Amino acid sequence: MIEWQNGWLQQCDDFSSFPTKLEQLSQVVKFTNPLAGNKLRLVLSNLYGTTDLVFDCILVSKQADFQVSKRQTLRYQEQIRIPQGQKVYLDPCQLTLTPGETFYVWMQANQMQSYADYVVTYAPKLINGTYARRAAYLPKLRSDYQKRKAWFCLEQFLVWTKEEAQVVEITGDSLAEMGMVAEPLFEKLLAAPQAYSFANTAISGSRLLKGAPENPPLFRTYGQSLLQREAGKNFQADITLISIGENDLLLPALAGEDIPSLAQLQAGFRQLQGPNVWFTTLPKVEKQAGITAIQMTKIEKLRQELNTWLLTQPNVIDGAALLLDPKTQAPKVEYSFGDGLHINLLGGQVLAQAWYQAFTH
């Protein structure tokens, strides 16, 4: 049966505590399409802004220079308004799409606006984005893996297709949101004979049990806890891969809160378990600024206890062990992003391979 199916969802984060105010906006987003179809539909979000948002022109093209493009509309209007607190589904666009094909979206706004629906990746090969402060300027996409790539409001595209695709979702915290695991994993799935579509619903700073602390404002961008987000989720993934728990250990020390107990963490993980839900053990982190040596010792002990328990549970890969140097029991330098906390693309490839083997066999 031919129907609208998710192609890619890169969910917006809530930056209402840290909005970006621009006199004009020009942004370009690159997507890699996983499905065969002949129509495309874009989904724009303004859930977290305080006013309506207006885009004066939205173009879709298979060329990065937009020499040939298609103007997007909403209810046949070229100027597109996203009401405050809502998402909008643009009108269907006739566009022949093949799996693995790249297309680009150029969005322009000529008026002063504040943007709070924020999308981010670091890994740029399959999905990428950037923005500039002049509406008529076409910004160039970066191809490095070190800098954040960000854009606003555009979080999903749908494909009119007869393929029976499984939705693979990666969620949790920054290990998932940065794309270092998602990119190599989704590349493998693009090459698989089975049709898959993709969703990245992770939030940097997210915790399993508690929502974001109130202060400072940056902490508020960490959003609801994963348990809260899963309870309010409005789409169903066929396979869900979760990286979570690290911030439950680290963030309380920075926010003046109590670190959760092992029993509380276990109960949280149990609530998320399911036959098609996969976890990873928590990678070891190096000392973080603002956390004392005594606190780090307590955190490391709890991390090890939690990992020992996780390995007794179904559908868990031992990502922590895969990222450690077996001789020194320290995180492998070649897998480090350089901040003592996150992994780079090489580390992401290791976790992606482990997850891929786990849920495809």
GROMACS .gro file of N, CA and C in nm, residues 85-195:
model
  333
   85GLY      N    1   0.361   2.711   1.904
   85GLY     CA    2   0.318   2.591   1.974
   85GLY      C    3   0.273   2.478   1.885
   86GLN      N    4   0.299   2.488   1.753
   86GLN     CA    5   0.249   2.386   1.660
   86GLN      C    6   0.358   2.337   1.566
   87LYS      N    7   0.325   2.227   1.498
   87LYS     CA    8   0.401   2.180   1.383
   87LYS      C    9   0.312   2.193   1.260
   88VAL      N   10   0.374   2.210   1.143
   88VAL     CA   11   0.298   2.214   1.018
   88VAL      C   12   0.359   2.114   0.920
   89TYR      N   13   0.270   2.055   0.840
   89TYR     CA   14   0.310   1.964   0.733
   89TYR      C   15   0.290   2.038   0.602
   90LEU      N   16   0.398   2.064   0.531
   90LEU     CA   17   0.388   2.138   0.406
   90LEU      C   18   0.315   2.054   0.301
   91ASP      N   19   0.271   2.122   0.196
   91ASP     CA   20   0.201   2.053   0.088
   91ASP      C   21   0.293   1.950   0.024
   92PRO      N   22   0.238   1.838  -0.025
   92PRO     CA   23   0.321   1.739  -0.095
   92PRO      C   24   0.392   1.800  -0.215
   93CYS      N   25   0.515   1.758  -0.234
   93CYS     CA   26   0.599   1.805  -0.344
   93CYS      C   27   0.633   1.687  -0.434
   94GLN      N   28   0.604   1.699  -0.563
   94GLN     CA   29   0.639   1.593  -0.658
   94GLN      C   30   0.791   1.589  -0.674
   95LEU      N   31   0.851   1.478  -0.633
   95LEU     CA   32   0.996   1.464  -0.642
   95LEU      C   33   1.030   1.316  -0.639
   96THR      N   34   1.094   1.267  -0.744
   96THR     CA   35   1.134   1.127  -0.749
   96THR      C   36   1.255   1.106  -0.659
   97LEU      N   37   1.243   1.012  -0.566
   97LEU     CA   38   1.348   0.988  -0.468
   97LEU      C   39   1.392   0.842  -0.474
   98THR      N   40   1.522   0.820  -0.462
   98THR     CA   41   1.577   0.685  -0.456
   98THR      C   42   1.654   0.669  -0.325
   99PRO      N   43   1.664   0.548  -0.273
   99PRO     CA   44   1.737   0.527  -0.147
   99PRO      C   45   1.883   0.570  -0.158
  100GLY      N   46   1.930   0.642  -0.059
  100GLY     CA   47   2.068   0.689  -0.057
  100GLY      C   48   2.089   0.821  -0.126
  101GLU      N   49   1.985   0.876  -0.186
  101GLU     CA   50   1.996   1.003  -0.258
  101GLU      C   51   1.990   1.121  -0.162
  102THR      N   52   2.067   1.224  -0.193
  102THR     CA   53   2.072   1.345  -0.111
  102THR      C   54   1.984   1.454  -0.173
  103PHE      N   55   1.918   1.529  -0.087
  103PHE     CA   56   1.850   1.650  -0.133
  103PHE      C   57   1.871   1.761  -0.030
  104TYR      N   58   1.842   1.884  -0.072
  104TYR     CA   59   1.871   2.002   0.010
  104TYR      C   60   1.746   2.089   0.025
  105VAL      N   61   1.738   2.155   0.138
  105VAL     CA   62   1.628   2.248   0.166
  105VAL      C   63   1.688   2.383   0.203
  106TRP      N   64   1.641   2.488   0.135
  106TRP     CA   65   1.686   2.625   0.162
  106TRP      C   66   1.567   2.705   0.214
  107MET      N   67   1.580   2.759   0.334
  107MET     CA   68   1.471   2.831   0.399
  107MET      C   69   1.515   2.975   0.426
  108GLN      N   70   1.429   3.071   0.391
  108GLN     CA   71   1.462   3.213   0.405
  108GLN      C   72   1.352   3.286   0.481
  109ALA      N   73   1.395   3.373   0.573
  109ALA     CA   74   1.303   3.459   0.646
  109ALA      C   75   1.359   3.601   0.645
  110ASN      N   76   1.276   3.698   0.610
  110ASN     CA   77   1.322   3.836   0.594
  110ASN      C   78   1.292   3.925   0.714
  111GLN      N   79   1.232   3.872   0.819
  111GLN     CA   80   1.191   3.955   0.932
  111GLN      C   81   1.259   3.910   1.061
  112MET      N   82   1.267   4.003   1.155
  112MET     CA   83   1.323   3.974   1.287
  112MET      C   84   1.238   3.868   1.356
  113GLN      N   85   1.304   3.760   1.400
  113GLN     CA   86   1.233   3.652   1.468
  113GLN      C   87   1.327   3.586   1.567
  114SER      N   88   1.266   3.523   1.670
  114SER     CA   89   1.342   3.442   1.765
  114SER      C   90   1.308   3.296   1.741
  115TYR      N   91   1.411   3.212   1.733
  115TYR     CA   92   1.395   3.071   1.702
  115TYR      C   93   1.434   2.988   1.824
  116ALA      N   94   1.344   2.901   1.866
  116ALA     CA   95   1.369   2.819   1.985
  116ALA      C   96   1.363   2.670   1.957
  117ASP      N   97   1.321   2.630   1.837
  117ASP     CA   98   1.321   2.490   1.797
  117ASP      C   99   1.452   2.463   1.724
  118TYR      N  100   1.542   2.394   1.791
  118TYR     CA  101   1.683   2.390   1.754
  118TYR      C  102   1.722   2.247   1.720
  119VAL      N  103   1.786   2.230   1.605
  119VAL     CA  104   1.828   2.098   1.559
  119VAL      C  105   1.980   2.098   1.546
  120VAL      N  106   2.043   1.987   1.585
  120VAL     CA  107   2.189   1.985   1.586
  120VAL      C  108   2.242   1.849   1.545
  121THR      N  109   2.356   1.850   1.478
  121THR     CA  110   2.436   1.730   1.454
  121THR      C  111   2.583   1.772   1.450
  122TYR      N  112   2.670   1.678   1.469
  122TYR     CA  113   2.813   1.700   1.447
  122TYR      C  114   2.860   1.621   1.325
  123ALA      N  115   2.807   1.501   1.307
  123ALA     CA  116   2.844   1.416   1.193
  123ALA      C  117   2.767   1.462   1.069
  124PRO      N  118   2.836   1.505   0.962
  124PRO     CA  119   2.769   1.578   0.855
  124PRO      C  120   2.741   1.499   0.727
  125LYS      N  121   2.775   1.373   0.722
  125LYS     CA  122   2.770   1.302   0.594
  125LYS      C  123   2.629   1.277   0.544
  126LEU      N  124   2.540   1.232   0.631
  126LEU     CA  125   2.404   1.197   0.591
  126LEU      C  126   2.304   1.309   0.614
  127ILE      N  127   2.323   1.384   0.720
  127ILE     CA  128   2.237   1.498   0.751
  127ILE      C  129   2.326   1.612   0.796
  128ASN      N  130   2.292   1.734   0.753
  128ASN     CA  131   2.380   1.847   0.781
  128ASN      C  132   2.297   1.974   0.771
  129GLY      N  133   2.345   2.078   0.833
  129GLY     CA  134   2.274   2.205   0.825
  129GLY      C  135   2.359   2.321   0.870
  130THR      N  136   2.321   2.438   0.825
  130THR     CA  137   2.390   2.560   0.865
  130THR      C  138   2.297   2.678   0.842
  131TYR      N  139   2.330   2.793   0.900
  131TYR     CA  140   2.247   2.910   0.877
  131TYR      C  141   2.333   3.036   0.872
  132ALA      N  142   2.277   3.140   0.812
  132ALA     CA  143   2.342   3.270   0.802
  132ALA      C  144   2.240   3.378   0.838
  133ARG      N  145   2.290   3.499   0.855
  133ARG     CA  146   2.206   3.609   0.904
  133ARG      C  147   2.155   3.701   0.793
  134ARG      N  148   2.175   3.664   0.668
  134ARG     CA  149   2.119   3.740   0.555
  134ARG      C  150   2.033   3.646   0.472
  135ALA      N  151   1.909   3.682   0.449
  135ALA     CA  152   1.813   3.592   0.385
  135ALA      C  153   1.854   3.554   0.243
  136ALA      N  154   1.917   3.647   0.171
  136ALA     CA  155   1.949   3.620   0.031
  136ALA      C  156   2.079   3.541   0.013
  137TYR      N  157   2.153   3.523   0.120
  137TYR     CA  158   2.283   3.455   0.113
  137TYR      C  159   2.264   3.305   0.127
  138LEU      N  160   2.328   3.227   0.038
  138LEU     CA  161   2.321   3.081   0.044
  138LEU      C  162   2.442   3.030   0.123
  139PRO      N  163   2.424   2.989   0.248
  139PRO     CA  164   2.538   2.945   0.330
  139PRO      C  165   2.591   2.810   0.284
  140LYS      N  166   2.720   2.789   0.307
  140LYS     CA  167   2.786   2.665   0.267
  140LYS      C  168   2.792   2.568   0.384
  141LEU      N  169   2.765   2.443   0.356
  141LEU     CA  170   2.769   2.339   0.459
  141LEU      C  171   2.912   2.303   0.494
  142ARG      N  172   2.938   2.279   0.622
  142ARG     CA  173   3.070   2.234   0.667
  142ARG      C  174   3.076   2.082   0.660
  143SER      N  175   3.198   2.029   0.641
  143SER     CA  176   3.213   1.884   0.630
  143SER      C  177   3.299   1.824   0.742
  144ASP      N  178   3.339   1.905   0.842
  144ASP     CA  179   3.422   1.854   0.951
  144ASP      C  180   3.335   1.782   1.053
  145TYR      N  181   3.401   1.711   1.145
  145TYR     CA  182   3.332   1.638   1.251
  145TYR      C  183   3.356   1.700   1.389
  146GLN      N  184   3.416   1.820   1.393
  146GLN     CA  185   3.452   1.882   1.520
  146GLN      C  186   3.352   1.989   1.565
  147LYS      N  187   3.291   2.058   1.469
  147LYS     CA  188   3.205   2.171   1.501
  147LYS      C  189   3.057   2.131   1.494
  148ARG      N  190   2.979   2.196   1.577
  148ARG     CA  191   2.834   2.174   1.575
  148ARG      C  192   2.774   2.230   1.446
  149LYS      N  193   2.683   2.155   1.387
  149LYS     CA  194   2.603   2.202   1.274
  149LYS      C  195   2.459   2.217   1.322
  150ALA      N  196   2.403   2.334   1.304
  150ALA     CA  197   2.272   2.360   1.364
  150ALA      C  198   2.181   2.432   1.266
  151TRP      N  199   2.050   2.413   1.286
  151TRP     CA  200   1.948   2.484   1.210
  151TRP      C  201   1.822   2.489   1.295
  152PHE      N  202   1.716   2.547   1.240
  152PHE     CA  203   1.594   2.569   1.317
  152PHE      C  204   1.471   2.510   1.246
  153CYS      N  205   1.380   2.457   1.326
  153CYS     CA  206   1.241   2.427   1.287
  153CYS      C  207   1.222   2.308   1.194
  154LEU      N  208   1.311   2.284   1.099
  154LEU     CA  209   1.292   2.175   1.003
  154LEU      C  210   1.341   2.045   1.067
  155GLU      N  211   1.247   1.955   1.100
  155GLU     CA  212   1.287   1.837   1.175
  155GLU      C  213   1.254   1.704   1.107
  156GLN      N  214   1.180   1.704   0.998
  156GLN     CA  215   1.140   1.574   0.943
  156GLN      C  216   1.099   1.589   0.797
  157PHE      N  217   1.120   1.479   0.722
  157PHE     CA  218   1.054   1.469   0.592
  157PHE      C  219   0.985   1.334   0.580
  158LEU      N  220   0.875   1.333   0.507
  158LEU     CA  221   0.798   1.213   0.479
  158LEU      C  222   0.809   1.180   0.331
  159VAL      N  223   0.800   1.052   0.299
  159VAL     CA  224   0.808   1.005   0.160
  159VAL      C  225   0.680   0.928   0.127
  160TRP      N  226   0.624   0.956   0.008
  160TRP     CA  227   0.509   0.882  -0.043
  160TRP      C  228   0.564   0.756  -0.110
  161THR      N  229   0.546   0.642  -0.044
  161THR     CA  230   0.617   0.521  -0.087
  161THR      C  231   0.532   0.397  -0.062
  162LYS      N  232   0.564   0.293  -0.135
  162LYS     CA  233   0.500   0.162  -0.112
  162LYS      C  234   0.592   0.069  -0.034
  163GLU      N  235   0.712   0.116  -0.001
  163GLU     CA  236   0.804   0.033   0.077
  163GLU      C  237   0.753   0.014   0.219
  164GLU      N  238   0.777  -0.105   0.273
  164GLU     CA  239   0.740  -0.133   0.411
  164GLU      C  240   0.865  -0.117   0.498
  165ALA      N  241   0.888   0.006   0.537
  165ALA     CA  242   1.012   0.040   0.607
  165ALA      C  243   0.997   0.025   0.758
  166GLN      N  244   1.104  -0.022   0.821
  166GLN     CA  245   1.111  -0.022   0.966
  166GLN      C  246   1.176   0.108   1.012
  167VAL      N  247   1.116   0.172   1.111
  167VAL     CA  248   1.173   0.295   1.167
  167VAL      C  249   1.275   0.258   1.274
  168VAL      N  250   1.400   0.299   1.253
  168VAL     CA  251   1.506   0.279   1.351
  168VAL      C  252   1.531   0.412   1.420
  169GLU      N  253   1.511   0.414   1.550
  169GLU     CA  254   1.528   0.535   1.630
  169GLU      C  255   1.650   0.522   1.719
  170ILE      N  256   1.731   0.628   1.722
  170ILE     CA  257   1.837   0.637   1.821
  170ILE      C  258   1.803   0.754   1.912
  171THR      N  259   1.810   0.731   2.043
  171THR     CA  260   1.764   0.833   2.136
  171THR      C  261   1.850   0.832   2.261
  172GLY      N  262   1.822   0.927   2.351
  172GLY     CA  263   1.898   0.936   2.475
  172GLY      C  264   1.966   1.070   2.488
  173ASP      N  265   2.100   1.065   2.497
  173ASP     CA  266   2.178   1.184   2.529
  173ASP      C  267   2.269   1.224   2.414
  174SER      N  268   2.374   1.301   2.444
  174SER     CA  269   2.461   1.356   2.340
  174SER      C  270   2.536   1.249   2.262
  175LEU      N  271   2.565   1.134   2.324
  175LEU     CA  272   2.632   1.027   2.251
  175LEU      C  273   2.550   0.990   2.128
  176ALA      N  274   2.418   0.998   2.140
  176ALA     CA  275   2.330   0.969   2.027
  176ALA      C  276   2.306   1.092   1.940
  177GLU      N  277   2.282   1.208   2.003
  177GLU     CA  278   2.244   1.326   1.925
  177GLU      C  279   2.354   1.373   1.831
  178MET      N  280   2.480   1.362   1.871
  178MET     CA  281   2.590   1.416   1.792
  178MET      C  282   2.604   1.350   1.656
  179GLY      N  283   2.551   1.230   1.641
  179GLY     CA  284   2.555   1.163   1.512
  179GLY      C  285   2.675   1.074   1.490
  180MET      N  286   2.765   1.066   1.587
  180MET     CA  287   2.885   0.984   1.569
  180MET      C  288   2.851   0.835   1.564
  181VAL      N  289   2.744   0.796   1.631
  181VAL     CA  290   2.695   0.658   1.623
  181VAL      C  291   2.589   0.646   1.514
  182ALA      N  292   2.501   0.744   1.507
  182ALA     CA  293   2.390   0.738   1.412
  182ALA      C  294   2.439   0.733   1.268
  183GLU      N  295   2.539   0.813   1.233
  183GLU     CA  296   2.584   0.817   1.094
  183GLU      C  297   2.633   0.681   1.044
  184PRO      N  298   2.731   0.617   1.110
  184PRO     CA  299   2.775   0.486   1.060
  184PRO      C  300   2.666   0.379   1.069
  185LEU      N  301   2.580   0.387   1.170
  185LEU     CA  302   2.471   0.290   1.180
  185LEU      C  303   2.373   0.307   1.065
  186PHE      N  304   2.331   0.429   1.038
  186PHE     CA  305   2.234   0.453   0.932
  186PHE      C  306   2.295   0.422   0.795
  187GLU      N  307   2.426   0.444   0.779
  187GLU     CA  308   2.492   0.406   0.654
  187GLU      C  309   2.481   0.256   0.629
  188LYS      N  310   2.502   0.178   0.734
  188LYS     CA  311   2.488   0.032   0.721
  188LYS      C  312   2.346  -0.006   0.682
  189LEU      N  313   2.249   0.061   0.741
  189LEU     CA  314   2.109   0.029   0.713
  189LEU      C  315   2.068   0.072   0.573
  190LEU      N  316   2.128   0.179   0.521
  190LEU     CA  317   2.101   0.219   0.383
  190LEU      C  318   2.145   0.113   0.283
  191ALA      N  319   2.249   0.038   0.319
  191ALA     CA  320   2.302  -0.066   0.231
  191ALA      C  321   2.232  -0.201   0.250
  192ALA      N  322   2.145  -0.210   0.350
  192ALA     CA  323   2.078  -0.338   0.379
  192ALA      C  324   1.964  -0.363   0.281
  193PRO      N  325   1.932  -0.490   0.255
  193PRO     CA  326   1.821  -0.519   0.163
  193PRO      C  327   1.685  -0.480   0.220
  194GLN      N  328   1.671  -0.484   0.351
  194GLN     CA  329   1.547  -0.441   0.417
  194GLN      C  330   1.539  -0.288   0.416
  195ALA      N  331   1.419  -0.235   0.395
  195ALA     CA  332   1.400  -0.090   0.396
  195ALA      C  333   1.390  -0.038   0.540
   0.00000   0.00000   0.00000
